[in-house]
PDB file of C-alpha atoms in Angstrom:
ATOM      1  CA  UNK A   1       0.000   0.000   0.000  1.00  0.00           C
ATOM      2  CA  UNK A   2       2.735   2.526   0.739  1.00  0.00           C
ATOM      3  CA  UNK A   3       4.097   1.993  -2.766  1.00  0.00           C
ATOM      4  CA  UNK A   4       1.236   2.709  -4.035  1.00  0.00           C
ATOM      5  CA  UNK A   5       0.843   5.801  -2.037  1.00  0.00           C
ATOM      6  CA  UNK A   6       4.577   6.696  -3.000  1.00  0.00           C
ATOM      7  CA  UNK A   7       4.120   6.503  -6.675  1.00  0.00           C
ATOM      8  CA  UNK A   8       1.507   9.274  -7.049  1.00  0.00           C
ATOM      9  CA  UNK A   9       3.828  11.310  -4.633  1.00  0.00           C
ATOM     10  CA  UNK A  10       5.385  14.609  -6.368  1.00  0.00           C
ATOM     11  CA  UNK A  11       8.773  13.868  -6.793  1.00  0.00           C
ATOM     12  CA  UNK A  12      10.465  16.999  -5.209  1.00  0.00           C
ATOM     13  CA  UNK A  13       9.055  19.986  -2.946  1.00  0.00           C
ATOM     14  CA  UNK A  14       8.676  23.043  -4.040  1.00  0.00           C
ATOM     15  CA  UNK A  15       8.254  26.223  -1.630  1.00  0.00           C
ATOM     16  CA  UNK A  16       8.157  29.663  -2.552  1.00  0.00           C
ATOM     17  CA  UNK A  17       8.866  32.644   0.637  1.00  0.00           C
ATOM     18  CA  UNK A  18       9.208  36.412   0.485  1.00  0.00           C
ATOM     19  CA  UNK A  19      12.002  39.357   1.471  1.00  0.00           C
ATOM     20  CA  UNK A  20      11.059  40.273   4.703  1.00  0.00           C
ATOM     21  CA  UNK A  21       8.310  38.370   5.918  1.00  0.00           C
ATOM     22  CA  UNK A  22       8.204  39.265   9.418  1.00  0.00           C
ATOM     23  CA  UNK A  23       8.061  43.247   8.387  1.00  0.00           C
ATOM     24  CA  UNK A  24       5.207  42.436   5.673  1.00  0.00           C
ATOM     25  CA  UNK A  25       1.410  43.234   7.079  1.00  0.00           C
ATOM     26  CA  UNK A  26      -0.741  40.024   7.255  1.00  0.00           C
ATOM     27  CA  UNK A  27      -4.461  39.599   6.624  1.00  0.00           C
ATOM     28  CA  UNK A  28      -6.829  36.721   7.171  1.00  0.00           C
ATOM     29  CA  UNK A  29      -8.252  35.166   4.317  1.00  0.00           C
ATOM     30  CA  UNK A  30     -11.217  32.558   4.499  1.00  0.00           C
ATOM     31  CA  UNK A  31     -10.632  29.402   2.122  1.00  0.00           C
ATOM     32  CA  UNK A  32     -12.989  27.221   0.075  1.00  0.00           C
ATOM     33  CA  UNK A  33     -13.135  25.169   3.386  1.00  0.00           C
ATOM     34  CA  UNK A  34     -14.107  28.146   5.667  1.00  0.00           C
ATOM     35  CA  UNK A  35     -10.706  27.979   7.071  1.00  0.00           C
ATOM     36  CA  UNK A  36      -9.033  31.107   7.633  1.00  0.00           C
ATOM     37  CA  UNK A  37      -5.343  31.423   6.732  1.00  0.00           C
ATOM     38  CA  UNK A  38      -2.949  34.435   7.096  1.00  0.00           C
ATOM     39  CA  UNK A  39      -1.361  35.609   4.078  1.00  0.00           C
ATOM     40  CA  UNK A  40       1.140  38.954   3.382  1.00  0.00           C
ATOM     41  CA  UNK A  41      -0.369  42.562   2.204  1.00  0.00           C
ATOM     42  CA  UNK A  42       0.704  44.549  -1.060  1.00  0.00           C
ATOM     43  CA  UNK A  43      -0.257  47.301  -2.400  1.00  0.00           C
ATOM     44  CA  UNK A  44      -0.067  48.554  -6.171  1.00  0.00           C
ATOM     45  CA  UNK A  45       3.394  49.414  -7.788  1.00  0.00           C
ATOM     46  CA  UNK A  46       5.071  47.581  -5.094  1.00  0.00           C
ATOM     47  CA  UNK A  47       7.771  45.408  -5.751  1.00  0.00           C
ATOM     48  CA  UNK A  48       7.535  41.179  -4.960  1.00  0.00           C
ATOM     49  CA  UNK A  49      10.951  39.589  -4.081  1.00  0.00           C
ATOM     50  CA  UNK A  50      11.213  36.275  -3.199  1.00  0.00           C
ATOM     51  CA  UNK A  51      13.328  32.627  -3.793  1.00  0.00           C
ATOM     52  CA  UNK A  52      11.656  29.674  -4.879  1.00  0.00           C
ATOM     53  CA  UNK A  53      13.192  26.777  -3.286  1.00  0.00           C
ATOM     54  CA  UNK A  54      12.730  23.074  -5.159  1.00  0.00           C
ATOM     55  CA  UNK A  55      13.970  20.320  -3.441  1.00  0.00           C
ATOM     56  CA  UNK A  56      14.061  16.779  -5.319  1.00  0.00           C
ATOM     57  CA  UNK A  57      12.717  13.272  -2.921  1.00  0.00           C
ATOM     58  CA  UNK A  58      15.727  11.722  -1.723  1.00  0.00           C
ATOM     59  CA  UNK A  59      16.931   9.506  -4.292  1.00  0.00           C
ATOM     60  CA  UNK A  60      15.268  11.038  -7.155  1.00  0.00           C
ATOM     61  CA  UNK A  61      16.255  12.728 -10.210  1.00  0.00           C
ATOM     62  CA  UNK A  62      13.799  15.191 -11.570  1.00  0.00           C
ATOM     63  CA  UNK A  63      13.848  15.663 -15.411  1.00  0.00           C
ATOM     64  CA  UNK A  64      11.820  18.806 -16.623  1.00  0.00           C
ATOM     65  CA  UNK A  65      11.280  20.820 -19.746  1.00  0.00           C
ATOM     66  CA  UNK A  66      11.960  24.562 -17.326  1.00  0.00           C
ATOM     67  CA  UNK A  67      11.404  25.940 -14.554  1.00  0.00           C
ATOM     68  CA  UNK A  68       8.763  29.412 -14.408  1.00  0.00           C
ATOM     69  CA  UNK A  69       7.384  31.556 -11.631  1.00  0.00           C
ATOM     70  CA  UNK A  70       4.085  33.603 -12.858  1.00  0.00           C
ATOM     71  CA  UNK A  71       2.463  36.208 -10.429  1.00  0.00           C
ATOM     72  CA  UNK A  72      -1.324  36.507 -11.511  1.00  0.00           C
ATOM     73  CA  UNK A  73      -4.080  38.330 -11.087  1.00  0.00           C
ATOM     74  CA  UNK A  74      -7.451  36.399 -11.499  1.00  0.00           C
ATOM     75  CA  UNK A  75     -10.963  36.649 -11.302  1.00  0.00           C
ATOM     76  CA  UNK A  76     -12.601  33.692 -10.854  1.00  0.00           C
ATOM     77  CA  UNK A  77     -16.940  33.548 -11.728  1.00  0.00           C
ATOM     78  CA  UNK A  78     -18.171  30.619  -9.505  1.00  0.00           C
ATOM     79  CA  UNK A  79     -21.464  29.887 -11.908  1.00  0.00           C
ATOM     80  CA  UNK A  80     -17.730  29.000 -14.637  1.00  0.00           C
ATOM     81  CA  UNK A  81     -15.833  27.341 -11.935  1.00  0.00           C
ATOM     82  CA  UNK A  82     -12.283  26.610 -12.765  1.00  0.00           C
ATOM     83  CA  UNK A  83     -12.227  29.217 -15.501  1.00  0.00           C
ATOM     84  CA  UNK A  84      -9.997  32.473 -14.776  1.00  0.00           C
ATOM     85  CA  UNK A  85      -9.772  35.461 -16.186  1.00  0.00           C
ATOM     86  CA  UNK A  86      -6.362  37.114 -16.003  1.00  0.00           C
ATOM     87  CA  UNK A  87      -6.070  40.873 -16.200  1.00  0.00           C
ATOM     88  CA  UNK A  88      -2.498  40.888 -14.675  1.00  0.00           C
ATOM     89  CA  UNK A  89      -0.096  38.069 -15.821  1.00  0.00           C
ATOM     90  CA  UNK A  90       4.160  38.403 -15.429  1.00  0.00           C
ATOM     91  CA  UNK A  91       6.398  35.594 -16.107  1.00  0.00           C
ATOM     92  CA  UNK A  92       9.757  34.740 -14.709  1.00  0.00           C
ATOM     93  CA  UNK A  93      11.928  32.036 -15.810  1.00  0.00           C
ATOM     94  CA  UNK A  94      14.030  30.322 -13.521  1.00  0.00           C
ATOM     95  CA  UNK A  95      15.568  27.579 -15.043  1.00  0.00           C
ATOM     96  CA  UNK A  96      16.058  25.996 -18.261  1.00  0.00           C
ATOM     97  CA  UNK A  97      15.561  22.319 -19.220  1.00  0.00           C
ATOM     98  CA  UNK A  98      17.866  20.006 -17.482  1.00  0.00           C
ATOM     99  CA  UNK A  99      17.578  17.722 -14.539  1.00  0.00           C
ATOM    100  CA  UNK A 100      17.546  18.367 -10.721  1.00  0.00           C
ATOM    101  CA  UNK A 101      19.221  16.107  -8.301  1.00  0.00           C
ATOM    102  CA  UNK A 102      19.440  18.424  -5.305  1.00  0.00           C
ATOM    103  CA  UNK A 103      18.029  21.401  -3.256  1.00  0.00           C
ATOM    104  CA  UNK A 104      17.817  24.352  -5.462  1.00  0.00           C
ATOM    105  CA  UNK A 105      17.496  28.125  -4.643  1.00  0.00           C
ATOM    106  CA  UNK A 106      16.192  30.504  -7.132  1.00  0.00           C
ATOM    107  CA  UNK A 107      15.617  34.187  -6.573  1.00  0.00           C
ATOM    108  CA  UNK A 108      12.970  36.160  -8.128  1.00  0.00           C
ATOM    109  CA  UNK A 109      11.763  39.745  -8.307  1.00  0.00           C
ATOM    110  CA  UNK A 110       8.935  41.441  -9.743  1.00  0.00           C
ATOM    111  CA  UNK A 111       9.025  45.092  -9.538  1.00  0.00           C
ATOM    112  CA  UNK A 112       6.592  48.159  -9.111  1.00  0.00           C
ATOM    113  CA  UNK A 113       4.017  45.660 -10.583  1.00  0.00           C
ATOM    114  CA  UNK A 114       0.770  47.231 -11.322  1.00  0.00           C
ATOM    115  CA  UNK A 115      -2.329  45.760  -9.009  1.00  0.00           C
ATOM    116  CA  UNK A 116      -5.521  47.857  -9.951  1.00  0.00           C
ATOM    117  CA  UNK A 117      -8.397  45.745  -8.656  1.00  0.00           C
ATOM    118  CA  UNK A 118      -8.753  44.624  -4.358  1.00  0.00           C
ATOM    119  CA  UNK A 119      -8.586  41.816  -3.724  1.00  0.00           C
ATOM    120  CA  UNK A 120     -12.577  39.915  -3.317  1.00  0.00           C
ATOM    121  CA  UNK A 121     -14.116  37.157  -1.698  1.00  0.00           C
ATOM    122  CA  UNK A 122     -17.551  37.707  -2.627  1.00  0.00           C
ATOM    123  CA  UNK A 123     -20.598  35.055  -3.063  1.00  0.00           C
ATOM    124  CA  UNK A 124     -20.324  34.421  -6.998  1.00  0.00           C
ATOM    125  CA  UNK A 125     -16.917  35.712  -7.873  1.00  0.00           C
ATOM    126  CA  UNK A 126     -13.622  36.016  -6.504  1.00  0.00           C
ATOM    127  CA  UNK A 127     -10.650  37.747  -7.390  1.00  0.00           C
ATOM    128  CA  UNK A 128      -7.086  36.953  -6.017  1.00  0.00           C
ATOM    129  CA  UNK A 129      -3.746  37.360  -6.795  1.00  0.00           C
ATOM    130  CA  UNK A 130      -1.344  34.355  -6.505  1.00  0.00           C
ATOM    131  CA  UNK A 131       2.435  33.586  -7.230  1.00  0.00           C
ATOM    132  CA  UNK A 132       2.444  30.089  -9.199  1.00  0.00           C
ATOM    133  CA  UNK A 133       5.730  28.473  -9.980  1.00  0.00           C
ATOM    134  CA  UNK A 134       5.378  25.527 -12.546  1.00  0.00           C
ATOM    135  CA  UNK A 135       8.644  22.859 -12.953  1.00  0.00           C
ATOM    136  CA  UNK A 136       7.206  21.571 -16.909  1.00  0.00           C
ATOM    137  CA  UNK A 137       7.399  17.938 -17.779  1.00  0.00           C
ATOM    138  CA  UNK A 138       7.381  15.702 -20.688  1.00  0.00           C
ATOM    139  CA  UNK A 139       4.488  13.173 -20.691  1.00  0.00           C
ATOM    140  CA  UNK A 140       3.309  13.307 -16.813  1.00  0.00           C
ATOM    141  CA  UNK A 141       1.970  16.189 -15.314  1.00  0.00           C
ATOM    142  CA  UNK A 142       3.702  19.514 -14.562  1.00  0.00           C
ATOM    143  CA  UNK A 143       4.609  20.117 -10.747  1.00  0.00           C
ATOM    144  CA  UNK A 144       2.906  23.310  -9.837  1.00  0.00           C
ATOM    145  CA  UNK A 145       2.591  25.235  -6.395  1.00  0.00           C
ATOM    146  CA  UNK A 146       0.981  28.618  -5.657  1.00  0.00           C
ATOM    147  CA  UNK A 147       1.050  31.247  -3.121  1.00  0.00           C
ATOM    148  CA  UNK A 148      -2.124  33.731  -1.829  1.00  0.00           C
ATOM    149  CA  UNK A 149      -1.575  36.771  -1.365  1.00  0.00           C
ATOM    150  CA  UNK A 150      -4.019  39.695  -1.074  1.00  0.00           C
ATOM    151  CA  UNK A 151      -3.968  43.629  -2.636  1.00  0.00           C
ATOM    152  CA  UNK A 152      -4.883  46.455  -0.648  1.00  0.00           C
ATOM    153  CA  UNK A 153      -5.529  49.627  -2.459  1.00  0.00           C
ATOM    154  CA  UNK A 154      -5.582  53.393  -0.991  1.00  0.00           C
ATOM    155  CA  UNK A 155      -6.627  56.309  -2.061  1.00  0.00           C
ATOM    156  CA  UNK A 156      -6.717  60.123  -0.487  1.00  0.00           C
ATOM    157  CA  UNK A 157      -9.943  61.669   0.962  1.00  0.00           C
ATOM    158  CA  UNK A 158     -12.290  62.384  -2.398  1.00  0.00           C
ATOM    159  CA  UNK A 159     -11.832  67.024  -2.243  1.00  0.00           C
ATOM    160  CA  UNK A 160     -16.084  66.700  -3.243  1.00  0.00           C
ATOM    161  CA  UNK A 161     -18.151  64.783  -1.166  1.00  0.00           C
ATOM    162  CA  UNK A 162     -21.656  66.182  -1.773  1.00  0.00           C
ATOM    163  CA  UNK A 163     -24.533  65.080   1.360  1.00  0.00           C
ATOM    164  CA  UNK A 164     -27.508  63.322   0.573  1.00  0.00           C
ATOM    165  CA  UNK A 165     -31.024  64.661   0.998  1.00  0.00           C
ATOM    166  CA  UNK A 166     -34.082  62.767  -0.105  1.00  0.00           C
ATOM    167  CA  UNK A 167     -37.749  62.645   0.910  1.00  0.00           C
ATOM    168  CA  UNK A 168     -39.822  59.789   1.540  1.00  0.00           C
ATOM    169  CA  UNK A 169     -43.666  59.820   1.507  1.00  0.00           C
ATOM    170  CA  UNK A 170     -46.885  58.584   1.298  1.00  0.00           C
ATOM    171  CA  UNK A 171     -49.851  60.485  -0.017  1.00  0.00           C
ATOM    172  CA  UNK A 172     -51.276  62.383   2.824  1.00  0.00           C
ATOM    173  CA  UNK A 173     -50.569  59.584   5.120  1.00  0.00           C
ATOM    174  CA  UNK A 174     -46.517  60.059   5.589  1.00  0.00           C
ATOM    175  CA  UNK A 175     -43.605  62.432   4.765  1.00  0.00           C
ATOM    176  CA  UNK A 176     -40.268  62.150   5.925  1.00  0.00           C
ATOM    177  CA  UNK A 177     -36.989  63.974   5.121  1.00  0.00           C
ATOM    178  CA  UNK A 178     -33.287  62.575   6.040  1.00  0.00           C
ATOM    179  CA  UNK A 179     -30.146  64.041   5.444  1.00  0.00           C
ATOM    180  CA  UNK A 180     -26.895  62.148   5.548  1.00  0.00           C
ATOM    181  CA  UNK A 181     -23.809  64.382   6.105  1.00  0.00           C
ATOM    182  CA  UNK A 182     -21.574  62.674   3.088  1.00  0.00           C
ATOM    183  CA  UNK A 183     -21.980  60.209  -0.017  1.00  0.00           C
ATOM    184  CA  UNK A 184     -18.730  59.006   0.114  1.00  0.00           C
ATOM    185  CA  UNK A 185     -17.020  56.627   3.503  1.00  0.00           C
ATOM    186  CA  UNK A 186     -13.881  55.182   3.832  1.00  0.00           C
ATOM    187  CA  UNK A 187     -14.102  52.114   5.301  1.00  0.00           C
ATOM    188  CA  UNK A 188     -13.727  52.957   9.040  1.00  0.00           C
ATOM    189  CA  UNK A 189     -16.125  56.127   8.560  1.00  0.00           C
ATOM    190  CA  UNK A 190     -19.055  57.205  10.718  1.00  0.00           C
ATOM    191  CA  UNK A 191     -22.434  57.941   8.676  1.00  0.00           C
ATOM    192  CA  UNK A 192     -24.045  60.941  10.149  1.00  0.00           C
ATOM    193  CA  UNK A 193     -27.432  62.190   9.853  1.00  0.00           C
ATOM    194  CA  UNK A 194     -30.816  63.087  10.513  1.00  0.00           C
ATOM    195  CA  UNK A 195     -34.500  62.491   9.905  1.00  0.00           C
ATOM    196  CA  UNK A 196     -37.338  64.590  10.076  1.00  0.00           C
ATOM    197  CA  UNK A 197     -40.764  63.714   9.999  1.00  0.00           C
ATOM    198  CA  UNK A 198     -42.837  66.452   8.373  1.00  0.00           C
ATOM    199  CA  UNK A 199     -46.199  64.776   8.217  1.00  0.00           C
ATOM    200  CA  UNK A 200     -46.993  60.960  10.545  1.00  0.00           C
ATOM    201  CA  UNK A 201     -50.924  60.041  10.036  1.00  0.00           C
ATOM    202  CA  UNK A 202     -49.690  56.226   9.797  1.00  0.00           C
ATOM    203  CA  UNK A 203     -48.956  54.576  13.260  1.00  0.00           C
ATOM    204  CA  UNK A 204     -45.096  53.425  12.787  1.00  0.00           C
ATOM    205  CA  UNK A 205     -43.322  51.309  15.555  1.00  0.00           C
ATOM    206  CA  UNK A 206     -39.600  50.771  14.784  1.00  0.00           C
ATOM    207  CA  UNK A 207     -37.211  52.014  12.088  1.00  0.00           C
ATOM    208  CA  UNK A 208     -34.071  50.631  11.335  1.00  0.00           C
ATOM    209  CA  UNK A 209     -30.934  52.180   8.924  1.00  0.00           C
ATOM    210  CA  UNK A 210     -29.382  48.974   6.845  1.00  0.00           C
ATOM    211  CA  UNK A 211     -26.151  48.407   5.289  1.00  0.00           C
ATOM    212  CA  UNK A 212     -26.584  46.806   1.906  1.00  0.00           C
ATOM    213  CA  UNK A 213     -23.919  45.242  -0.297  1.00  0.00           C
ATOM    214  CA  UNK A 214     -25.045  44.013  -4.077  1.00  0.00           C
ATOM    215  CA  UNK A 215     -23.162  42.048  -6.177  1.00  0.00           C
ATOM    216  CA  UNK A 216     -23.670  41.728  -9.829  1.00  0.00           C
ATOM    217  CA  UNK A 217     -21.402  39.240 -11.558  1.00  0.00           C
ATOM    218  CA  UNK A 218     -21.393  37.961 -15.955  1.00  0.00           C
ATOM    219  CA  UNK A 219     -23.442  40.294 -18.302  1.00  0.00           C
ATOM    220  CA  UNK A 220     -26.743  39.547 -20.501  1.00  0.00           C
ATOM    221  CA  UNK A 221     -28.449  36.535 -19.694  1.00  0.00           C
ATOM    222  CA  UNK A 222     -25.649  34.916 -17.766  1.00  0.00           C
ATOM    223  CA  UNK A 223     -26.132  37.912 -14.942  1.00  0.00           C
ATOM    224  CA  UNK A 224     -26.153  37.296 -11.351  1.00  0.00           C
ATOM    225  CA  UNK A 225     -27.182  39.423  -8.693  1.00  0.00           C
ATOM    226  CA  UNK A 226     -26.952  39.268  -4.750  1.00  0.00           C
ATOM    227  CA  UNK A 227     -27.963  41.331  -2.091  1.00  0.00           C
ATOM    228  CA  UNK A 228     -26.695  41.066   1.552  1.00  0.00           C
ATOM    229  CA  UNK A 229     -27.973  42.663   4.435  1.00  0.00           C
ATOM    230  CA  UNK A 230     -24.534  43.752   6.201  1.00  0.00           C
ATOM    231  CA  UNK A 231     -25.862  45.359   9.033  1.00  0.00           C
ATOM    232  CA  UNK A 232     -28.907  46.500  10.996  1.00  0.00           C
ATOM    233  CA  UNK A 233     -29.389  49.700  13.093  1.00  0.00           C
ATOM    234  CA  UNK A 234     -32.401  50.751  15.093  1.00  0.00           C
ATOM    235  CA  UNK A 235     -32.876  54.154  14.613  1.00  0.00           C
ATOM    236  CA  UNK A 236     -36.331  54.564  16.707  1.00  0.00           C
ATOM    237  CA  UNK A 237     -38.432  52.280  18.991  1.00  0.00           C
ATOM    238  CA  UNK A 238     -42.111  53.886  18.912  1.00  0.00           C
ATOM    239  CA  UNK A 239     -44.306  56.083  17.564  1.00  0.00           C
ATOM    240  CA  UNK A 240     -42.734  59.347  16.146  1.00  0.00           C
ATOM    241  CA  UNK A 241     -44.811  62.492  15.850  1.00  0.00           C
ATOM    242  CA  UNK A 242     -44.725  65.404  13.711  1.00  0.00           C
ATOM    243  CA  UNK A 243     -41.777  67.905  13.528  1.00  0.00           C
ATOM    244  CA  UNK A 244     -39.668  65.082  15.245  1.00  0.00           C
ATOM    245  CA  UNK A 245     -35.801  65.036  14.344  1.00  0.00           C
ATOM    246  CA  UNK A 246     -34.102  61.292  15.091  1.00  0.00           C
ATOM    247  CA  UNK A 247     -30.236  61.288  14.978  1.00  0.00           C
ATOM    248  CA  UNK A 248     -28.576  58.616  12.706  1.00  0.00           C
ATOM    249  CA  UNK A 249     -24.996  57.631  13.894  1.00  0.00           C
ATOM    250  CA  UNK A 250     -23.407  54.683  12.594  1.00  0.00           C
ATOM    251  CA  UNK A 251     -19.790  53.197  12.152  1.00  0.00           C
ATOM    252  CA  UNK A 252     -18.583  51.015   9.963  1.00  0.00           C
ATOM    253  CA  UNK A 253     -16.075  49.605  11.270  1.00  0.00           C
ATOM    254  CA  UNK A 254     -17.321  46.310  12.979  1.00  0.00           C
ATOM    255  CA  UNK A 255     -18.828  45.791   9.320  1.00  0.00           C
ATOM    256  CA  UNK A 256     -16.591  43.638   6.784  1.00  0.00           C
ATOM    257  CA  UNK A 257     -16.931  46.062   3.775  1.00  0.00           C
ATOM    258  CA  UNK A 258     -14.667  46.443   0.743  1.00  0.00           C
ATOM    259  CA  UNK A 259     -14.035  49.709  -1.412  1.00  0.00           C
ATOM    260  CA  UNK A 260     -16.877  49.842  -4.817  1.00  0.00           C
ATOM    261  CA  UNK A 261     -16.608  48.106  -7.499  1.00  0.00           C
ATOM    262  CA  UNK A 262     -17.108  49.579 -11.184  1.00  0.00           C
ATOM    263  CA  UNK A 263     -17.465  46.866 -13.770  1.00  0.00           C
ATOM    264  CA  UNK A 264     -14.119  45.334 -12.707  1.00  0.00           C
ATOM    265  CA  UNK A 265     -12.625  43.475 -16.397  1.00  0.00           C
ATOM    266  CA  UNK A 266     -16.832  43.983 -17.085  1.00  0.00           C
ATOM    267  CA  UNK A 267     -17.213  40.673 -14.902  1.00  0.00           C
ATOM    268  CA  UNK A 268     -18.175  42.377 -11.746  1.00  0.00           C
ATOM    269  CA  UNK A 269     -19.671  45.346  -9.749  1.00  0.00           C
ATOM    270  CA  UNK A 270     -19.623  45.606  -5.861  1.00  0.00           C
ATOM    271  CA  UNK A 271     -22.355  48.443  -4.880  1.00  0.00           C
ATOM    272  CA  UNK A 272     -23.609  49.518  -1.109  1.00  0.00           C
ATOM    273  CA  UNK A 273     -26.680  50.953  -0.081  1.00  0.00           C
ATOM    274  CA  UNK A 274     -27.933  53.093   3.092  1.00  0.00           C
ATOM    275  CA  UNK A 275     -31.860  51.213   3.109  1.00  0.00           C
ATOM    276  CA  UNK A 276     -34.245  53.309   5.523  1.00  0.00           C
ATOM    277  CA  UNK A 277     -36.546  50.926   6.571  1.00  0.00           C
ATOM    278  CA  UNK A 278     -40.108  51.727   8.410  1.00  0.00           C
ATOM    279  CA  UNK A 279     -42.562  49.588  10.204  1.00  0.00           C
ATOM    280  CA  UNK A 280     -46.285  50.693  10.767  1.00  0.00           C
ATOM    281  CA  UNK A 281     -48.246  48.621  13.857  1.00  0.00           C
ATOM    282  CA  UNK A 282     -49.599  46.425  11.268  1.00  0.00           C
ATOM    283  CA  UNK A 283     -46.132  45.173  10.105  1.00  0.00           C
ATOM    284  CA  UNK A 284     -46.179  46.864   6.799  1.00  0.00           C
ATOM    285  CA  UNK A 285     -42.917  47.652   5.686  1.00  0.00           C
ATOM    286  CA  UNK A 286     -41.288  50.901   4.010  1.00  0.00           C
ATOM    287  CA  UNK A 287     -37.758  51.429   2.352  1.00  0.00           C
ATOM    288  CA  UNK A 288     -35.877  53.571   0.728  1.00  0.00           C
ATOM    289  CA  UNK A 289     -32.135  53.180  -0.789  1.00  0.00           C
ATOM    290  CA  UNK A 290     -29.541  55.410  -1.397  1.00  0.00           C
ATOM    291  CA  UNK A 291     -26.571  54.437  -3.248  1.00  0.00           C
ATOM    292  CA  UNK A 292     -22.863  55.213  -1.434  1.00  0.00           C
ATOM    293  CA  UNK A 293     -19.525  54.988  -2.504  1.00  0.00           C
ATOM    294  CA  UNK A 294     -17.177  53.302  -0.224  1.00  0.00           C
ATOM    295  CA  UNK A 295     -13.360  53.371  -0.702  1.00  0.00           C
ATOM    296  CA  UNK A 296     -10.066  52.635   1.267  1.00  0.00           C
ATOM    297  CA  UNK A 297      -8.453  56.007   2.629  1.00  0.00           C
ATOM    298  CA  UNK A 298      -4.732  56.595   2.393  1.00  0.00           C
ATOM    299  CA  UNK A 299      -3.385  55.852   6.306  1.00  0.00           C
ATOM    300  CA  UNK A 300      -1.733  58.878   6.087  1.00  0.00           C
ATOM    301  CA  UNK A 301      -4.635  61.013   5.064  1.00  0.00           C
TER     302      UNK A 301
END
């Protein structure tokens, strides 16, 4: 049985580390499995420097048509699982055809390499960025590892970031007005506000400010759209009356949001939503949605 075992065994190791690995920022990143797993930080235009170390089974001699490292950027559509799209794609060759009998070192070095998407873990799509080293071989399958790691993007505080006012009514029943302060949050921002109630002839018992992420992945008939419900916030227990003001403060911080997404590679958006939600005494429910932008602010900003 072990000989059996052995014989589908790769016949060498390969392992790929970074420069400076105990300086580099890491981030946890949930797997297919729901494990987590920590994995180093980059940002765009940085450089990646590392050594790809291949180390043959004791006793074997590894014969192989060259030796490449690739750093990629893919997205992956899970509805066309297995199929990536690559918008970024560099290729370093480390070692010409020959044979391997021993531990090998090869450095490697990819510099100010252009990132421009986040990474994203969503529900239908993914996109990741991986180092993937590939020994070739003739007539059995190549020997291939790969390496995570995750893009982090920054960007200054936007010099326009217009408030939101909107009105919200019901024929001679209801009419509400709520301001927000901005239309733009970085991801650890506050969302400030207020609503006023200019008309109540509807008995309303609760109302709640939601967090909304939608995802739209493919295009034409092949589109896919999902909406998550991030967070909840009760705004008011009871019933308001007229010429009432009600304070909205909320952070986003405990929330896991990422920056927007435009049409990434037109295979994805990422979108977020403020959703006012009311509740009259006989359950009947009111919204209204207002789209934000959310982005990543520059630490130093």
């Amino acid at each position: 049985m072990n000989i059996i075992a052995g014989a589908f065994k790769p016949p060498c190791k390969i392992s790929i580390s970074l420069t400076h690995p105990t300086t580099r920022k890491q981030v946890r990143v949930k797997k297919e499995n729901d494990q987590t797993v920590m994995v180093p930080l980059f940002q765009s235009q940085e450089n990646i420097v590392g050594e790809v170390s291949i180390e043959p089974a004791r006793g074997k001699k590894v014969e192989h048509n060259g030796v490449k490292i690739e750093l990629l950027g893919q997205i992956e559509l899970y509805f066309d699982r297995g199929s990536f799209y690559d918008f970024t794609s560099l290729v370093r060759e480390l070692e010409v055809p020959g044979n391997l009998y021993e531990r090998k070192t090869y450095p490697f070095e990819f510099s100010t390499v252009e990132m421009p998407h986040e990474s994203y873990n969503g529900i239908n799509v993914r996109l990741r960025y991986v180092l993937k080293v590939t020994i070739s071989r003739n007539f059995v399958n190549n020997i291939v590892e790969h390496m995570d790691f995750v893009v982090h993007n920054y960007i200054p505080a936007p010099s326009i970031n217009n408030s939101i006012k909107m009105e919200v009514g019901i024929e001679d029943c209801l009419h509400i007005e709520f301001e927000y302060s901005k239309s733009k949050y970085h991801l650890k921002d506050v969302v400030i506000g207020k609503i006023y109630f200019l008309l109540v002839r509807i008995k309303l018992k609760n109302m709640e400010l939601e967090i909304r992420r939608r995802e739209s992945t493919g295009s034409g008939t092949n589109t896919y759209v999902e909406t998550e419900t991030l967070a909840k916030f009760e705004l008011m227990d009871g019933v308001p009356v007229r010429g009432e003001s009600i304070p909205v403060r909320l952070f986003l911080n405990p929330y896991e949001l990422t920056p927007t997404y435009h049409n990434i590679n037109n295979k994805f958006s990422v979108k977020y939503f403020l959703n006012l939600v009311f509740v009259d005494e006989e359950d009947r429910r009111y919204f209204k949605q207002q789209e934000i932008i959310v982005y990543r602010l520059l630490e130093d900003s």
